[in-house]
XYZ file of C-alpha atoms in Angstrom:
73
model
C -6.971 -4.057 -1.065
C -8.633 -5.091 -4.294
C -10.027 -2.611 -6.797
C -12.567 -3.430 -9.502
C -14.325 -0.830 -11.642
C -17.516 -1.689 -13.539
C -19.636 1.132 -14.943
C -22.144 -1.365 -16.380
C -21.668 0.209 -19.785
C -22.518 3.734 -18.633
C -18.975 5.081 -18.338
C -17.831 8.045 -20.378
C -14.178 7.024 -20.068
C -12.822 3.466 -20.153
C -12.976 1.527 -16.890
C -9.220 0.892 -17.033
C -8.656 4.661 -17.062
C -10.924 5.101 -14.029
C -9.011 2.376 -12.215
C -5.691 4.036 -13.074
C -6.937 7.388 -11.735
C -8.125 5.803 -8.493
C -4.790 4.044 -8.034
C -2.921 7.290 -8.737
C -4.889 9.659 -6.480
C -6.172 7.464 -3.637
C -3.883 5.761 -1.143
C -5.561 2.374 -0.694
C -3.292 0.986 1.994
C -5.361 0.047 5.094
C -3.696 2.591 7.401
C -4.170 5.340 4.805
C -7.845 4.461 4.352
C -8.348 4.679 8.121
C -6.554 8.034 8.223
C -8.132 9.559 5.122
C -11.674 8.557 6.069
C -11.086 9.391 9.746
C -12.433 5.972 10.704
C -11.268 6.201 14.314
C -13.495 9.232 14.990
C -16.524 8.066 17.022
C -19.298 9.296 14.698
C -21.020 6.032 13.934
C -24.048 6.497 16.181
C -24.927 9.603 14.160
C -24.182 7.838 10.894
C -26.334 4.872 11.931
C -29.234 7.235 12.564
C -29.131 8.752 9.084
C -27.526 6.039 6.966
C -24.046 6.121 5.461
C -24.865 9.294 3.513
C -25.810 11.121 6.719
C -26.781 14.764 7.036
C -24.411 17.335 5.559
C -23.648 18.718 9.021
C -21.650 15.574 9.853
C -18.937 16.409 7.276
C -18.379 12.754 6.434
C -14.956 12.220 4.839
C -16.313 9.871 2.173
C -18.680 12.624 0.996
C -15.909 15.176 0.351
C -15.079 16.242 -3.181
C -11.429 17.078 -2.545
C -10.123 14.907 -5.412
C -12.370 16.271 -8.180
C -9.761 18.600 -9.691
C -7.137 15.842 -9.904
C -9.572 13.313 -11.336
C -10.823 15.701 -14.004
C -7.192 16.605 -14.784
């Protein structure tokens, strides 16, 4: 998995630091991505109806803020 961070000049911290935080706190191996985002759960009809942001009731894993504390460190 490749990782590239570009804040287009709007970042408050250096892009290299953001990349280091992502590498530290997110497991980017394919199996881990599938597990962490619960990609085998059949929710995609609902997601397709509302877009990838979906309604809050869907509890989409990619909308969770469970890493905020670590990232703010």
